[in-house]
Amino acid sequence: DRGHLCPSKDRSSTEEANRETFLMSNMQPQAPKLNQKTWRYLEDYTRDLMKINEAYIYAGCYGDAGRIKDKITIPTNCYKIIVVLAEGEDDLKRINSKTRIIAVDMPN
């Protein structure tokens, strides 16, 4: 599957913003079980958090489990880090030892 680092559903404010989620730089090869279940569940959970919070989200992948058409590396792992903040101003000042951080590293 083509796993989106930033999901299409999260960039629906404009057609251009949504179209950009389909660039290859926003995709990583993901096993169907990861993409359609675990990764999607985390995206849905994050959307629920965002109803009353803000978040910084970092996602990526690493490792080499082979290649697709000798060009695209299949990662062994995919990760996501979510920094959850209550809505407000001056983000850096709102990050402290009590800030909720969700960090996952999932086998692909």
PDB file of C-alpha atoms in Angstrom:
ATOM      1  CA  ASP A   1       0.000   0.000   0.000  1.00  0.00           C
ATOM      2  CA  ARG A   2       0.993   3.636  -0.423  1.00  0.00           C
ATOM      3  CA  GLY A   3       0.971   4.917   3.141  1.00  0.00           C
ATOM      4  CA  HIS A   4       0.566   8.669   3.462  1.00  0.00           C
ATOM      5  CA  LEU A   5       2.771  10.464   5.977  1.00  0.00           C
ATOM      6  CA  CYS A   6       0.188  13.262   6.047  1.00  0.00           C
ATOM      7  CA  PRO A   7      -3.240  11.757   5.284  1.00  0.00           C
ATOM      8  CA  SER A   8      -5.333  13.143   2.464  1.00  0.00           C
ATOM      9  CA  LYS A   9      -8.279  13.419   4.865  1.00  0.00           C
ATOM     10  CA  ASP A  10      -6.282  15.894   6.979  1.00  0.00           C
ATOM     11  CA  ARG A  11      -5.635  18.287   4.105  1.00  0.00           C
ATOM     12  CA  SER A  12      -9.101  19.011   2.750  1.00  0.00           C
ATOM     13  CA  SER A  13      -9.133  22.791   3.248  1.00  0.00           C
ATOM     14  CA  THR A  14      -8.259  23.347  -0.422  1.00  0.00           C
ATOM     15  CA  GLU A  15      -8.005  21.173  -3.510  1.00  0.00           C
ATOM     16  CA  GLU A  16      -4.322  22.057  -3.847  1.00  0.00           C
ATOM     17  CA  ALA A  17      -3.542  21.092  -0.225  1.00  0.00           C
ATOM     18  CA  ASN A  18      -5.262  17.757  -0.749  1.00  0.00           C
ATOM     19  CA  ARG A  19      -3.538  17.134  -4.082  1.00  0.00           C
ATOM     20  CA  GLU A  20      -0.144  17.654  -2.437  1.00  0.00           C
ATOM     21  CA  THR A  21      -0.744  14.675  -0.150  1.00  0.00           C
ATOM     22  CA  PHE A  22      -0.500  12.444  -3.218  1.00  0.00           C
ATOM     23  CA  LEU A  23       3.083  13.472  -4.022  1.00  0.00           C
ATOM     24  CA  MET A  24       5.555  10.613  -3.685  1.00  0.00           C
ATOM     25  CA  SER A  25       7.474  12.616  -1.066  1.00  0.00           C
ATOM     26  CA  ASN A  26       4.425  12.155   1.206  1.00  0.00           C
ATOM     27  CA  MET A  27       4.177   8.397   0.699  1.00  0.00           C
ATOM     28  CA  GLN A  28       5.937   5.346   2.004  1.00  0.00           C
ATOM     29  CA  PRO A  29       5.392   1.693   1.071  1.00  0.00           C
ATOM     30  CA  GLN A  30       3.394   0.052   3.846  1.00  0.00           C
ATOM     31  CA  ALA A  31       2.184  -3.487   4.356  1.00  0.00           C
ATOM     32  CA  PRO A  32      -1.614  -3.588   3.979  1.00  0.00           C
ATOM     33  CA  LYS A  33      -2.125  -4.675   7.615  1.00  0.00           C
ATOM     34  CA  LEU A  34      -0.148  -1.664   8.864  1.00  0.00           C
ATOM     35  CA  ASN A  35      -1.645   0.885   6.448  1.00  0.00           C
ATOM     36  CA  GLN A  36      -5.268  -0.243   6.627  1.00  0.00           C
ATOM     37  CA  LYS A  37      -5.372  -0.982  10.331  1.00  0.00           C
ATOM     38  CA  THR A  38      -2.737   0.202  12.824  1.00  0.00           C
ATOM     39  CA  TRP A  39      -1.596   3.337  10.927  1.00  0.00           C
ATOM     40  CA  ARG A  40      -5.187   4.290  10.084  1.00  0.00           C
ATOM     41  CA  TYR A  41      -6.319   3.745  13.695  1.00  0.00           C
ATOM     42  CA  LEU A  42      -3.570   6.084  14.887  1.00  0.00           C
ATOM     43  CA  GLU A  43      -4.620   8.697  12.303  1.00  0.00           C
ATOM     44  CA  ASP A  44      -8.243   8.431  13.468  1.00  0.00           C
ATOM     45  CA  TYR A  45      -7.207   8.698  17.122  1.00  0.00           C
ATOM     46  CA  THR A  46      -5.119  11.780  16.337  1.00  0.00           C
ATOM     47  CA  ARG A  47      -8.104  13.405  14.579  1.00  0.00           C
ATOM     48  CA  ASP A  48     -10.167  12.833  17.730  1.00  0.00           C
ATOM     49  CA  LEU A  49      -7.450  14.495  19.821  1.00  0.00           C
ATOM     50  CA  MET A  50      -7.411  17.438  17.404  1.00  0.00           C
ATOM     51  CA  LYS A  51     -11.051  18.264  18.130  1.00  0.00           C
ATOM     52  CA  ILE A  52      -9.929  20.052  21.309  1.00  0.00           C
ATOM     53  CA  ASN A  53      -6.139  20.193  20.884  1.00  0.00           C
ATOM     54  CA  GLU A  54      -3.415  21.093  18.454  1.00  0.00           C
ATOM     55  CA  ALA A  55      -0.611  18.751  17.444  1.00  0.00           C
ATOM     56  CA  TYR A  56       2.736  18.583  15.769  1.00  0.00           C
ATOM     57  CA  ILE A  57       3.074  15.326  13.888  1.00  0.00           C
ATOM     58  CA  TYR A  58       6.305  13.839  12.576  1.00  0.00           C
ATOM     59  CA  ALA A  59       6.211  10.643  10.539  1.00  0.00           C
ATOM     60  CA  GLY A  60       8.636   8.605   8.540  1.00  0.00           C
ATOM     61  CA  CYS A  61      10.168   5.240   7.929  1.00  0.00           C
ATOM     62  CA  TYR A  62      13.503   3.466   7.980  1.00  0.00           C
ATOM     63  CA  GLY A  63      15.164   0.176   7.157  1.00  0.00           C
ATOM     64  CA  ASP A  64      15.441  -1.841   3.976  1.00  0.00           C
ATOM     65  CA  ALA A  65      13.170  -4.837   3.397  1.00  0.00           C
ATOM     66  CA  GLY A  66      13.816  -4.945  -0.337  1.00  0.00           C
ATOM     67  CA  ARG A  67      12.826  -2.856  -3.309  1.00  0.00           C
ATOM     68  CA  ILE A  68       9.851  -2.345  -5.578  1.00  0.00           C
ATOM     69  CA  LYS A  69      10.932  -2.428  -9.241  1.00  0.00           C
ATOM     70  CA  ASP A  70      14.540  -1.969  -8.096  1.00  0.00           C
ATOM     71  CA  LYS A  71      13.740   1.696  -7.299  1.00  0.00           C
ATOM     72  CA  ILE A  72      11.615   2.147  -4.188  1.00  0.00           C
ATOM     73  CA  THR A  73      12.898   0.887  -0.839  1.00  0.00           C
ATOM     74  CA  ILE A  74      10.375  -0.959   1.298  1.00  0.00           C
ATOM     75  CA  PRO A  75      10.964   0.157   4.895  1.00  0.00           C
ATOM     76  CA  THR A  76      11.232  -2.323   7.745  1.00  0.00           C
ATOM     77  CA  ASN A  77       9.624   0.147  10.169  1.00  0.00           C
ATOM     78  CA  CYS A  78       7.321   3.172  10.132  1.00  0.00           C
ATOM     79  CA  TYR A  79       7.182   5.713  12.944  1.00  0.00           C
ATOM     80  CA  LYS A  80       5.046   8.601  14.059  1.00  0.00           C
ATOM     81  CA  ILE A  81       5.604  11.147  16.821  1.00  0.00           C
ATOM     82  CA  ILE A  82       2.673  13.289  17.959  1.00  0.00           C
ATOM     83  CA  VAL A  83       3.188  16.274  20.260  1.00  0.00           C
ATOM     84  CA  VAL A  84      -0.228  17.196  21.683  1.00  0.00           C
ATOM     85  CA  LEU A  85      -0.829  20.782  22.815  1.00  0.00           C
ATOM     86  CA  ALA A  86      -3.890  22.489  24.218  1.00  0.00           C
ATOM     87  CA  GLU A  87      -5.053  25.208  21.855  1.00  0.00           C
ATOM     88  CA  GLY A  88      -3.244  28.475  22.379  1.00  0.00           C
ATOM     89  CA  GLU A  89      -0.420  30.743  21.322  1.00  0.00           C
ATOM     90  CA  ASP A  90       3.384  30.553  21.462  1.00  0.00           C
ATOM     91  CA  ASP A  91       3.794  26.814  20.956  1.00  0.00           C
ATOM     92  CA  LEU A  92       7.375  26.554  22.185  1.00  0.00           C
ATOM     93  CA  LYS A  93       6.482  28.054  25.557  1.00  0.00           C
ATOM     94  CA  ARG A  94       3.604  25.575  25.924  1.00  0.00           C
ATOM     95  CA  ILE A  95       5.877  22.548  25.558  1.00  0.00           C
ATOM     96  CA  ASN A  96       7.130  21.345  28.933  1.00  0.00           C
ATOM     97  CA  SER A  97       7.624  18.171  30.997  1.00  0.00           C
ATOM     98  CA  LYS A  98       3.831  17.642  31.157  1.00  0.00           C
ATOM     99  CA  THR A  99       3.291  17.842  27.387  1.00  0.00           C
ATOM    100  CA  ARG A 100       1.750  14.653  26.052  1.00  0.00           C
ATOM    101  CA  ILE A 101       3.897  12.952  23.446  1.00  0.00           C
ATOM    102  CA  ILE A 102       2.832   9.822  21.593  1.00  0.00           C
ATOM    103  CA  ALA A 103       5.671   8.025  19.842  1.00  0.00           C
ATOM    104  CA  VAL A 104       5.256   4.754  17.966  1.00  0.00           C
ATOM    105  CA  ASP A 105       7.674   2.625  15.973  1.00  0.00           C
ATOM    106  CA  MET A 106       5.807  -0.076  14.053  1.00  0.00           C
ATOM    107  CA  PRO A 107       7.164  -2.989  12.054  1.00  0.00           C
ATOM    108  CA  ASN A 108       6.127  -2.832   8.422  1.00  0.00           C
TER     109      ASN A 108
END
